[in-house]
Amino acid sequence: MGSKKKDKKVKKDSIKDGNNTEEAPVKPVENAKDHKSQLQRLSEKDPEFYEFLKEHDKELLEFDDEGDAESDMDGEETQEGEDEEDDAMDHKDGLAKKDEVSTKTITSEMVDSWCKAIREERRIGAIRSIMRAFRSACHCGDDDSESKLSSMSFPVFNKILLFVLSEMDGILRTILKLPLSGGKKEMILELMNTRAWKNYNHLVKAYLGNALHVLNQMTDTDMIAFTLRRLKYSSLFLAAFPSLLRKYIKLVSDFCATTKLAIWDLSSSSFLGYGGGALPIVSLLFLRDICIRLGSDCVDECFKGIYKAYVLNCHFVNANKLQQVQFLGNCVNELFRVDLPSAYQHAFVFIRQLAMILREALATKRKEIFRKVYEWKYMNCLQLWTGAICAYGSEPDFQPLAYPLTQIISGVVRLVPTARYLPLRLRCIRMLNQIAAATNTFIPVAVLLSDMLDMKELHKPPTGGVGKAVDLRTVLRVSKATIKTRAFQEACVFSVIEELAEHLAQWSYSPAFFELSFVPAVRLRNFCKSTKVERFRREMRQLIREIEANSEFTNKKRMSISYLPNDPASSSFMENSKICDIRDNSTLRFVDMIFSHLRVAFNDEKKKGASPLSKYVEILRQKAKERNDSLVESSVIVGEKASIFGKKKARRDDDDDEMMMTTTMMTI
């Protein structure tokens, strides 16, 4: 090896001194490619010397790039400590210079110059610059390296976001030659075939994509609401980007169900109310707008998204969250108004799912299946579709859903007919009354309410003391100890009276009111005889008096009809009302004619609300409102022994609903 190195040195000296063909010494080799090219040129200029190298130093010619790189790396690792420190310092200096070059500080003057150029000259370069700054602002909180390519102060950040969100929609519409507002999906589909779209569609996608990213990062509801309000004007462009459209629908559907934040006064430890601003409303309007503009491309996604958001946010209900669940249900029903035929398809599928769960519970009679029905999620879904029927029950698209929903609710009432589930039964009966009033259809809820009054738990003396006031709107079942309290018995009996009065008041202008109210009045009299609680007797007797007064009211109207089947006046009325053929004098046709005449006679009275039961129901509603308001504002426990019905007692009886209310209180 020593002689070989010596030979190499001699040959290199001969190249340097003796070879007159070389005009200048060989330059240092920077990399393997340069070295290889030099050897190639040497083989062409001096083939004899190249053959000499090939014969005596073959390793010098047979090399590759990877081996050379590895040897360079090995050589760097085997340097002495001083050389390693020098290299490290040089490396740090190089990185610092690179960061200094790549990191660019965006100043307020730069933003002002871009905005001025865009407003006055519509310069594309300025638009691209402001969009790059907008991307940096949207990603300023990220950990990736791209977000660190520029830095900015908070005022600059605020100025960029305000300008882009406020004016970018008009800028994009101008350079794409679109109307300054409005538009439908077809307009975007035509635009996608133009040259302007091919040149500037990246600006549209960058605007929508970065805005979506910053929406995911925001936590302040007012900022999110402002951003959505501005993006609503550009929602039309989402027709060109289906993936972005799906992401927007999912995110905005979650915003519709944004949980309200409880606001407390820390000095007095008092509850002040709820915050959250207008975000749910703005989110609903955003979804409604894209459904109108984009049509079938997003209607199904929006319906599924907002229904899923509703289901995920109605697992638990307390007095404070009740209004939020009701509001979200109203949002769902309002979105359905955009396309009722499509909404019917979704409603049919979701109601069928509820029916299948109920059928499984009736068939198997297992406890875990019962829990799927007797839970807040199931009950709130029933309440949602009840609201939809009440809103669109007169529409041909939604009218067929009233009957199956009524059957499901009636089945839920009878699934577990025990006193512990009286709050749930009352909730279901309230839904049936709402459906009956909206569709003008008779639903026999009086039987269900009378069966509740016959339960032995409402006739026994309250051995549990006065007890804690029970809000039947916020529980589905109560503990065994709560059933024995006076407060629970009063709440149940008064609620039965209210719902029965509501049911009878709906038909207080019907000619058949006397027949409809006869059996309920008999069962109310039986309850008055069997109960030993004087306050219950007093309320029942008042209701019975109102029923009798209403029966007298309707009977007077019935007696005012003096038509007979062979009376010429009946024939003339039938001809004018076009009920049937004049020659058909059957009893059924005649009765139908009489009832139609009575309905016409009762219309004026119904508009005035003149029936005794209508006036009585107004009084009951006012009392119920005052009672519910007092339950929300105060949670005072009445009675000496009421403390035994606290959290520990509820846990011992496995009272799931009360535990849920306790653990989820003020988490919204």
XYZ file of C-alpha atoms in Angstrom:
668
model
C 0.000 0.000 0.000
C 2.929 2.339 0.744
C 4.490 1.871 -2.692
C 1.062 2.401 -4.259
C 0.587 5.735 -2.524
C 4.097 6.741 -3.535
C 3.345 5.877 -7.159
C 0.207 7.986 -6.992
C 2.220 10.936 -5.716
C 4.756 10.571 -8.485
C 2.009 10.383 -11.108
C 0.276 13.461 -9.719
C 3.613 15.349 -9.768
C 4.155 14.289 -13.338
C 0.708 15.663 -14.212
C 1.551 18.918 -12.560
C 5.104 19.356 -13.866
C 5.763 17.209 -16.884
C 2.509 17.205 -18.794
C 2.707 20.246 -21.030
C -0.732 19.663 -22.585
C -2.466 20.945 -19.428
C -2.731 24.731 -19.499
C -3.733 24.990 -15.809
C -3.671 22.718 -12.797
C -6.707 20.570 -12.104
C -9.344 22.427 -10.027
C -10.548 20.943 -6.753
C -13.367 18.500 -7.251
C -16.646 19.670 -5.745
C -18.615 16.481 -6.182
C -18.592 13.071 -7.817
C -20.233 14.246 -11.043
C -17.549 16.851 -11.668
C -14.839 14.299 -10.965
C -16.371 11.865 -13.383
C -16.657 14.491 -16.116
C -12.994 15.431 -15.643
C -11.913 11.816 -16.054
C -14.023 11.599 -19.200
C -12.286 14.639 -20.650
C -8.881 13.152 -19.652
C -9.643 9.929 -21.577
C -10.334 12.018 -24.670
C -7.295 14.331 -24.417
C -4.687 11.827 -23.214
C -5.842 8.251 -23.828
C -2.399 6.792 -23.038
C -2.289 8.314 -19.565
C -5.882 7.218 -18.994
C -4.936 3.627 -19.848
C -2.007 3.934 -17.425
C -4.395 4.966 -14.625
C -6.759 2.198 -15.565
C -3.986 -0.352 -15.293
C -2.240 0.867 -12.112
C -5.026 2.696 -10.136
C -8.267 1.042 -11.041
C -10.016 2.145 -7.833
C -9.652 5.777 -8.876
C -11.823 5.165 -11.938
C -14.387 2.691 -10.508
C -16.513 4.731 -8.087
C -20.169 5.780 -7.680
C -21.976 8.766 -6.235
C -23.376 6.970 -3.216
C -20.031 5.556 -2.169
C -18.471 8.955 -2.513
C -21.177 10.508 -0.383
C -20.779 7.851 2.272
C -17.038 8.308 2.350
C -17.529 12.056 2.711
C -19.889 11.460 5.631
C -17.389 9.062 7.216
C -14.657 11.589 6.766
C -16.739 14.276 8.488
C -17.430 11.991 11.417
C -13.749 11.162 11.921
C -12.601 14.757 12.164
C -11.061 16.042 15.343
C -13.090 17.862 17.998
C -11.963 21.340 16.994
C -13.026 20.768 13.400
C -16.422 19.453 14.554
C -17.035 22.583 16.648
C -16.096 24.815 13.717
C -18.457 22.931 11.414
C -21.301 23.164 13.965
C -20.830 26.914 14.284
C -20.813 27.291 10.512
C -24.001 25.180 10.279
C -25.805 27.353 12.858
C -24.763 30.512 11.053
C -26.116 29.078 7.808
C -29.483 28.213 9.361
C -29.766 31.654 10.920
C -29.122 33.270 7.552
C -31.676 30.975 5.935
C -34.346 31.808 8.540
C -33.532 35.477 8.180
C -34.102 35.253 4.455
C -37.217 33.016 4.558
C -39.009 34.717 7.488
C -40.661 37.878 6.278
C -42.380 40.278 8.642
C -45.689 41.603 7.314
C -46.173 45.198 8.364
C -49.235 47.401 8.458
C -47.818 49.561 5.651
C -47.516 46.520 3.389
C -51.124 45.553 4.033
C -52.293 49.114 3.399
C -50.429 49.246 0.073
C -51.963 45.927 -1.031
C -55.451 47.032 -0.039
C -55.041 50.329 -1.889
C -53.798 48.593 -5.021
C -56.696 46.163 -4.903
C -59.374 48.806 -4.332
C -58.106 51.277 -6.936
C -56.511 49.136 -9.636
C -57.671 45.551 -8.937
C -54.066 44.404 -9.331
C -53.799 40.638 -9.421
C -50.348 40.753 -7.835
C -51.724 42.600 -4.827
C -54.596 40.119 -4.565
C -52.142 37.234 -4.536
C -50.038 38.993 -1.902
C -52.982 39.624 0.391
C -54.119 36.033 -0.040
C -50.661 34.776 0.957
C -50.840 37.017 4.002
C -54.353 35.723 4.706
C -53.066 32.158 4.629
C -50.275 33.045 7.039
C -52.783 34.710 9.346
C -55.114 31.693 9.284
C -52.217 29.327 10.034
C -50.362 31.520 12.497
C -51.150 29.227 15.413
C -50.067 26.020 13.682
C -46.888 24.097 14.411
C -45.932 23.379 10.816
C -42.956 25.092 9.223
C -45.004 26.806 6.525
C -46.835 28.897 9.105
C -43.496 30.367 10.220
C -42.554 31.773 6.835
C -44.013 35.130 7.889
C -44.722 36.922 11.129
C -47.166 39.683 11.986
C -48.492 41.621 14.937
C -52.035 41.281 16.192
C -53.242 44.588 14.621
C -51.883 43.425 11.265
C -53.535 40.037 11.738
C -56.828 41.750 12.504
C -56.519 44.087 9.525
C -55.839 41.231 7.095
C -58.778 39.138 8.291
C -61.182 42.083 8.255
C -60.212 43.133 4.741
C -60.311 39.646 3.224
C -63.554 38.570 4.896
C -65.273 41.863 4.111
C -64.178 42.457 0.512
C -62.832 39.252 -1.009
C -66.269 38.092 -2.147
C -66.753 41.259 -4.213
C -63.178 41.062 -5.541
C -63.573 37.461 -6.690
C -66.927 38.173 -8.299
C -65.411 41.128 -10.151
C -62.409 39.307 -11.605
C -64.618 36.319 -12.487
C -67.240 38.630 -14.054
C -70.112 37.455 -11.841
C -73.014 39.450 -10.351
C -72.061 41.211 -7.145
C -74.611 39.198 -5.129
C -76.830 36.152 -5.389
C -76.549 33.440 -7.965
C -77.334 29.755 -8.352
C -75.336 26.585 -8.812
C -75.845 26.642 -12.590
C -73.934 29.911 -12.830
C -70.859 28.335 -11.228
C -71.092 25.270 -13.465
C -71.016 27.527 -16.521
C -68.179 29.569 -15.052
C -66.000 26.474 -14.586
C -65.665 26.173 -18.383
C -64.265 29.674 -18.843
C -60.657 30.831 -19.009
C -61.141 33.241 -16.116
C -61.994 30.340 -13.798
C -58.932 28.376 -14.891
C -56.742 31.397 -14.125
C -58.223 32.423 -10.788
C -59.969 29.401 -9.261
C -56.943 28.869 -7.005
C -57.740 32.213 -5.336
C -61.313 31.091 -4.632
C -60.169 27.766 -3.211
C -57.479 29.437 -1.095
C -60.031 31.895 0.311
C -62.587 29.223 1.237
C -60.016 26.681 2.430
C -58.093 29.050 4.681
C -61.326 30.504 6.072
C -62.452 26.969 6.930
C -59.142 26.355 8.688
C -59.408 29.482 10.813
C -63.019 28.627 11.698
C -61.775 25.359 13.156
C -59.250 27.253 15.267
C -61.519 30.022 16.585
C -63.019 29.809 20.058
C -64.822 33.145 20.367
C -68.443 32.762 19.254
C -68.727 36.379 18.095
C -65.706 36.003 15.795
C -67.079 32.750 14.397
C -70.465 34.385 13.810
C -68.861 37.333 11.990
C -66.753 35.007 9.809
C -69.759 32.857 8.877
C -71.839 35.937 8.150
C -69.249 37.102 5.615
C -68.632 33.659 4.144
C -72.362 33.246 3.513
C -72.050 35.636 0.560
C -69.380 33.367 -1.002
C -71.139 30.068 -0.280
C -72.097 29.898 -3.947
C -68.469 29.063 -4.868
C -68.656 25.866 -2.797
C -70.509 24.271 -5.717
C -67.128 23.941 -7.445
C -65.426 22.245 -4.464
C -67.510 19.282 -3.173
C -64.957 18.248 -0.558
C -64.895 21.749 0.949
C -68.696 21.837 0.830
C -68.970 18.677 2.942
C -66.488 20.037 5.484
C -68.371 23.312 5.753
C -71.695 21.528 6.272
C -70.266 19.342 9.019
C -68.631 22.263 10.821
C -71.584 24.647 10.556
C -74.012 21.922 11.663
C -71.970 21.619 14.849
C -72.097 25.399 15.258
C -75.914 25.236 15.121
C -75.798 23.102 18.261
C -73.200 25.268 19.996
C -73.540 24.844 23.745
C -74.349 28.040 25.546
C -71.959 29.111 28.256
C -73.267 29.763 31.739
C -72.446 33.227 33.115
C -71.993 33.553 36.871
C -71.467 36.557 39.107
C -68.437 35.444 41.106
C -68.886 38.114 43.752
C -72.371 36.928 44.700
C -72.146 33.375 43.281
C -75.366 33.979 41.377
C -76.365 32.785 37.942
C -76.799 35.662 35.483
C -77.825 33.888 32.299
C -76.365 32.420 29.150
C -74.002 33.747 26.522
C -73.232 32.505 23.047
C -74.372 35.360 20.862
C -75.998 34.846 17.499
C -73.830 31.931 16.349
C -76.644 29.316 16.169
C -78.834 31.705 14.155
C -76.007 32.663 11.784
C -75.126 28.974 11.311
C -78.733 28.107 10.486
C -78.909 30.934 7.939
C -75.630 29.741 6.380
C -76.992 26.211 5.907
C -80.307 27.523 4.650
C -78.534 29.765 2.133
C -76.396 27.008 0.635
C -79.440 24.709 0.431
C -81.312 27.350 -1.565
C -78.369 28.214 -3.829
C -76.845 24.771 -4.381
C -80.027 22.700 -4.306
C -79.877 18.924 -4.275
C -76.076 18.859 -4.034
C -76.181 19.762 -0.356
C -79.790 19.456 0.872
C -79.403 15.845 1.970
C -76.054 16.529 3.634
C -77.465 19.524 5.500
C -80.518 17.607 6.720
C -78.408 14.713 7.956
C -75.821 17.003 9.514
C -78.214 19.158 11.517
C -80.265 16.126 12.632
C -77.088 14.423 13.834
C -76.112 17.590 15.701
C -79.558 17.616 17.335
C -79.303 13.983 18.433
C -75.806 14.461 19.859
C -76.936 17.452 21.924
C -80.161 16.081 23.427
C -78.848 13.177 25.498
C -79.453 15.025 28.758
C -81.981 17.687 29.670
C -82.308 19.942 32.684
C -84.265 23.119 33.308
C -81.567 25.286 31.740
C -80.833 23.132 28.702
C -84.492 22.587 27.870
C -84.703 25.850 25.947
C -81.545 25.039 23.995
C -82.951 21.675 22.864
C -86.211 23.337 21.845
C -84.336 26.008 19.915
C -82.236 23.424 18.074
C -85.405 21.507 17.188
C -86.864 24.699 15.741
C -83.687 25.121 13.680
C -84.095 21.630 12.228
C -87.737 22.284 11.337
C -86.881 25.636 9.799
C -84.253 24.022 7.567
C -86.804 21.403 6.462
C -88.918 24.225 5.048
C -86.389 24.689 2.220
C -87.304 21.388 0.547
C -90.309 19.595 2.050
C -90.290 16.603 -0.358
C -86.669 15.814 0.536
C -87.400 16.507 4.210
C -90.237 13.973 4.066
C -87.852 11.284 2.838
C -85.475 11.899 5.742
C -88.300 12.196 8.277
C -89.784 8.900 7.090
C -86.447 7.118 7.556
C -85.802 8.580 11.022
C -89.350 7.950 12.272
C -89.099 4.394 11.009
C -85.936 3.941 13.065
C -87.838 5.037 16.174
C -90.617 2.578 15.326
C -88.152 -0.297 14.977
C -86.634 0.454 18.397
C -90.103 0.474 19.959
C -91.070 -2.765 18.214
C -87.944 -4.449 19.546
C -88.778 -3.278 23.060
C -92.356 -4.597 22.807
C -91.191 -7.935 21.400
C -88.238 -8.700 23.679
C -89.313 -6.904 26.887
C -85.705 -6.700 28.025
C -84.542 -4.001 30.394
C -81.698 -2.802 28.167
C -84.106 -2.391 25.258
C -86.544 -0.455 27.435
C -83.720 1.948 28.244
C -83.301 2.733 24.529
C -86.898 3.956 24.482
C -87.125 5.546 27.909
C -84.189 7.891 27.473
C -83.863 11.549 26.608
C -82.461 10.986 23.139
C -85.481 8.945 22.060
C -87.992 11.303 23.677
C -86.389 14.405 22.184
C -86.459 12.817 18.738
C -90.193 12.208 19.183
C -90.551 15.849 20.250
C -88.625 16.984 17.166
C -90.909 15.149 14.745
C -93.948 16.299 16.687
C -92.789 19.849 16.068
C -92.315 19.056 12.377
C -95.865 17.682 12.126
C -97.202 20.746 13.941
C -95.354 23.023 11.515
C -96.102 21.180 8.265
C -99.019 18.888 9.131
C -101.286 20.655 6.668
C -98.771 20.197 3.822
C -99.412 17.205 1.539
C -95.749 16.194 1.824
C -95.808 15.844 5.625
C -99.419 14.890 6.326
C -98.891 11.096 5.948
C -96.358 11.116 8.816
C -98.891 12.154 11.467
C -100.485 8.723 11.834
C -97.302 6.592 12.295
C -95.855 9.129 14.716
C -99.075 9.074 16.745
C -98.944 5.276 16.902
C -95.338 5.326 18.096
C -96.062 7.845 20.850
C -99.122 5.866 21.988
C -96.984 2.719 22.139
C -94.340 4.490 24.225
C -97.022 5.595 26.715
C -98.169 2.012 27.278
C -94.722 0.378 27.271
C -94.080 0.568 31.051
C -97.308 1.766 32.763
C -95.860 2.409 36.214
C -96.042 5.459 38.475
C -92.295 6.078 38.263
C -92.683 6.934 34.570
C -95.600 9.316 34.990
C -93.453 12.301 33.828
C -92.639 10.459 30.599
C -96.293 9.548 30.013
C -97.349 13.160 30.535
C -94.707 14.276 28.060
C -96.007 11.854 25.435
C -99.619 12.912 26.014
C -98.566 16.534 25.554
C -97.127 15.568 22.153
C -100.391 13.840 21.196
C -102.354 16.965 22.096
C -100.038 19.055 19.932
C -100.458 16.723 16.940
C -104.245 16.682 17.374
C -104.396 20.492 17.471
C -102.119 20.900 14.432
C -103.854 18.327 12.229
C -107.401 18.887 13.567
C -107.621 15.152 14.238
C -109.233 13.492 17.223
C -106.771 11.428 19.289
C -108.253 9.629 22.339
C -105.845 10.845 25.020
C -108.601 11.161 27.659
C -108.405 7.407 28.258
C -104.647 7.575 28.875
C -105.036 10.442 31.335
C -107.901 8.725 33.187
C -105.787 5.585 33.563
C -103.082 7.667 35.216
C -105.574 8.969 37.785
C -106.503 5.395 38.686
C -102.944 4.539 39.793
C -102.875 3.594 43.451
C -99.796 5.737 44.138
C -101.903 8.888 43.639
C -104.529 7.725 46.123
C -102.230 6.768 48.999
C -101.383 9.289 51.730
C -97.966 10.947 51.145
C -95.806 8.947 53.599
C -92.640 10.633 52.308
C -93.491 14.076 53.641
C -93.792 17.230 51.581
C -90.731 16.455 49.482
C -88.796 18.438 46.925
C -90.651 20.273 44.173
C -90.550 18.176 40.976
C -90.256 19.716 37.516
C -91.956 17.097 35.370
C -90.622 18.716 32.182
C -87.004 17.849 33.008
C -87.301 14.248 34.246
C -88.499 11.044 32.644
C -88.812 8.954 35.789
C -88.577 9.513 39.510
C -87.282 7.470 42.415
C -89.490 5.258 44.554
C -89.119 7.614 47.486
C -90.220 10.608 45.401
C -93.499 8.889 44.479
C -94.525 8.947 48.139
C -94.103 12.706 48.513
C -96.919 15.205 48.443
C -95.103 17.446 45.951
C -94.931 14.675 43.348
C -98.585 13.706 43.745
C -99.671 17.329 43.357
C -97.497 17.823 40.271
C -98.932 14.715 38.610
C -102.599 15.424 39.392
C -102.383 19.061 38.337
C -100.583 18.088 35.117
C -103.298 15.530 34.322
C -105.939 18.198 34.825
C -104.076 20.610 32.528
C -103.612 18.083 29.722
C -107.192 16.816 29.971
C -108.502 20.382 29.826
C -106.254 21.045 26.787
C -107.611 17.951 25.062
C -111.263 18.781 25.725
C -110.764 22.452 24.847
C -109.683 21.429 21.345
C -113.158 19.955 20.820
C -115.105 22.460 22.896
C -116.653 23.830 19.670
C -117.548 20.430 18.259
C -121.213 19.433 18.035
C -120.189 16.074 19.533
C -118.566 17.578 22.632
C -121.203 16.156 24.977
C -120.528 12.606 23.752
C -116.740 13.097 23.777
C -116.670 14.418 27.328
C -119.199 12.070 28.920
C -116.815 9.205 29.822
C -113.968 11.487 31.048
C -116.444 13.366 33.261
C -117.666 10.093 34.789
C -114.125 8.983 35.599
C -113.306 12.378 37.105
C -116.304 12.043 39.421
C -115.076 8.594 40.460
C -111.659 10.055 41.281
C -113.305 12.738 43.435
C -115.095 10.027 45.391
C -112.022 7.825 45.878
C -109.389 10.439 46.753
C -109.047 11.754 50.284
C -107.075 14.863 49.332
C -109.335 17.891 49.478
C -107.224 20.061 47.133
C -107.474 17.336 44.475
C -111.250 17.220 44.882
C -111.448 20.982 44.554
C -109.529 21.058 41.260
C -111.434 18.085 39.840
C -114.805 19.589 40.681
C -113.785 22.831 38.998
C -112.876 20.925 35.825
C -116.139 18.967 35.942
C -118.114 22.212 36.241
C -116.337 23.632 33.207
C -117.047 20.458 31.222
C -120.741 20.638 32.128
C -120.883 24.325 31.226
C -119.254 23.622 27.854
C -121.678 20.769 27.194
C -124.560 23.163 27.819
C -122.892 25.689 25.500
C -122.649 23.200 22.607
C -126.095 21.688 23.248
C -127.713 25.098 22.846
C -126.153 25.373 19.415
C -127.331 21.901 18.569
C -130.868 22.682 19.679
C -130.906 25.727 17.428
C -130.933 23.414 14.408
C -134.566 22.607 13.591
C -134.004 20.744 10.349
C -135.742 17.464 9.701
C -134.857 14.962 6.991
C -137.936 15.882 4.997
C -137.621 19.625 5.599
C -137.187 21.664 2.363
C -134.704 23.880 4.189
C -132.370 20.941 4.622
C -132.444 20.277 0.898
C -131.627 23.907 0.093
C -128.737 23.900 2.600
C -127.365 20.687 1.157
C -127.537 22.131 -2.310
C -125.729 25.307 -1.271
C -123.061 23.478 0.709
C -122.594 20.824 -2.009
C -122.371 18.070 0.569
C -124.255 15.430 -1.377
C -126.881 14.861 -3.986
C -130.279 16.396 -3.125
C -132.019 13.152 -4.006
C -129.965 11.233 -1.390
C -131.937 11.508 1.888
C -130.105 8.827 3.864
C -129.680 9.350 7.601
C -125.882 9.444 7.352
C -125.913 12.189 4.773
C -128.383 14.174 6.795
C -126.291 13.923 9.956
C -123.245 14.990 7.991
C -125.155 18.002 6.745
C -126.258 18.960 10.255
C -122.738 18.707 11.650
C -121.346 20.760 8.798
C -123.903 23.441 9.498
C -122.968 23.406 13.182
C -119.283 23.747 12.385
C -120.045 26.838 10.387
C -122.103 28.192 13.283
C -119.264 27.484 15.750
C -116.532 29.179 13.672
C -117.339 32.661 14.943
C -117.461 31.444 18.533
C -114.130 29.672 18.101
C -112.427 32.808 16.815
C -113.604 34.684 19.893
C -112.606 31.861 22.265
C -116.023 32.060 23.861
C -116.394 28.483 25.122
C -116.129 27.944 28.910
C -113.318 25.408 28.506
C -111.252 27.763 26.333
C -111.393 30.439 29.044
C -110.592 27.876 31.747
C -107.569 26.573 29.804
C -106.126 30.085 29.574
C -106.220 30.312 33.355
C -104.555 26.894 33.728
C -101.798 27.882 31.282
C -101.019 30.997 33.261
C -100.826 29.028 36.506
C -98.585 26.404 34.910
C -96.248 29.096 33.550
C -95.907 30.705 36.971
C -95.243 27.319 38.575
C -92.595 26.382 35.997
C -90.879 29.755 36.303
C -90.669 29.339 40.055
C -89.104 25.895 39.621
C -86.418 27.275 37.298
C -85.600 30.313 39.429
C -85.499 28.495 42.755
C -84.562 25.044 43.962
C -85.722 25.486 47.567
C -86.581 22.230 49.310
C -89.841 22.485 51.224
C -90.508 20.521 54.396
C -88.489 19.182 57.270
C -87.780 15.741 55.837
C -87.043 16.846 52.321
C -83.293 16.494 52.821
C -83.540 12.696 52.702
C -84.273 12.948 49.018
C -80.881 14.317 48.106
C -78.149 12.910 45.883
C -77.332 9.934 48.082
C -80.887 8.729 48.114
C -81.147 9.103 44.367
C -77.963 7.089 43.865
C -79.196 4.338 46.176
C -82.388 3.954 44.139
C -80.446 4.013 40.884
C -82.350 7.024 39.669
C -80.562 7.521 36.391
C -82.358 10.657 35.293
C -81.761 12.557 38.535
C -78.117 11.491 38.491
C -77.788 12.733 34.914
C -79.296 16.068 35.853
C -76.979 16.440 38.845
C -73.778 15.524 37.007
C -74.562 17.562 33.904
C -75.822 20.656 35.721
C -74.094 23.782 34.433
C -71.849 21.916 31.993
C -73.350 23.851 29.136
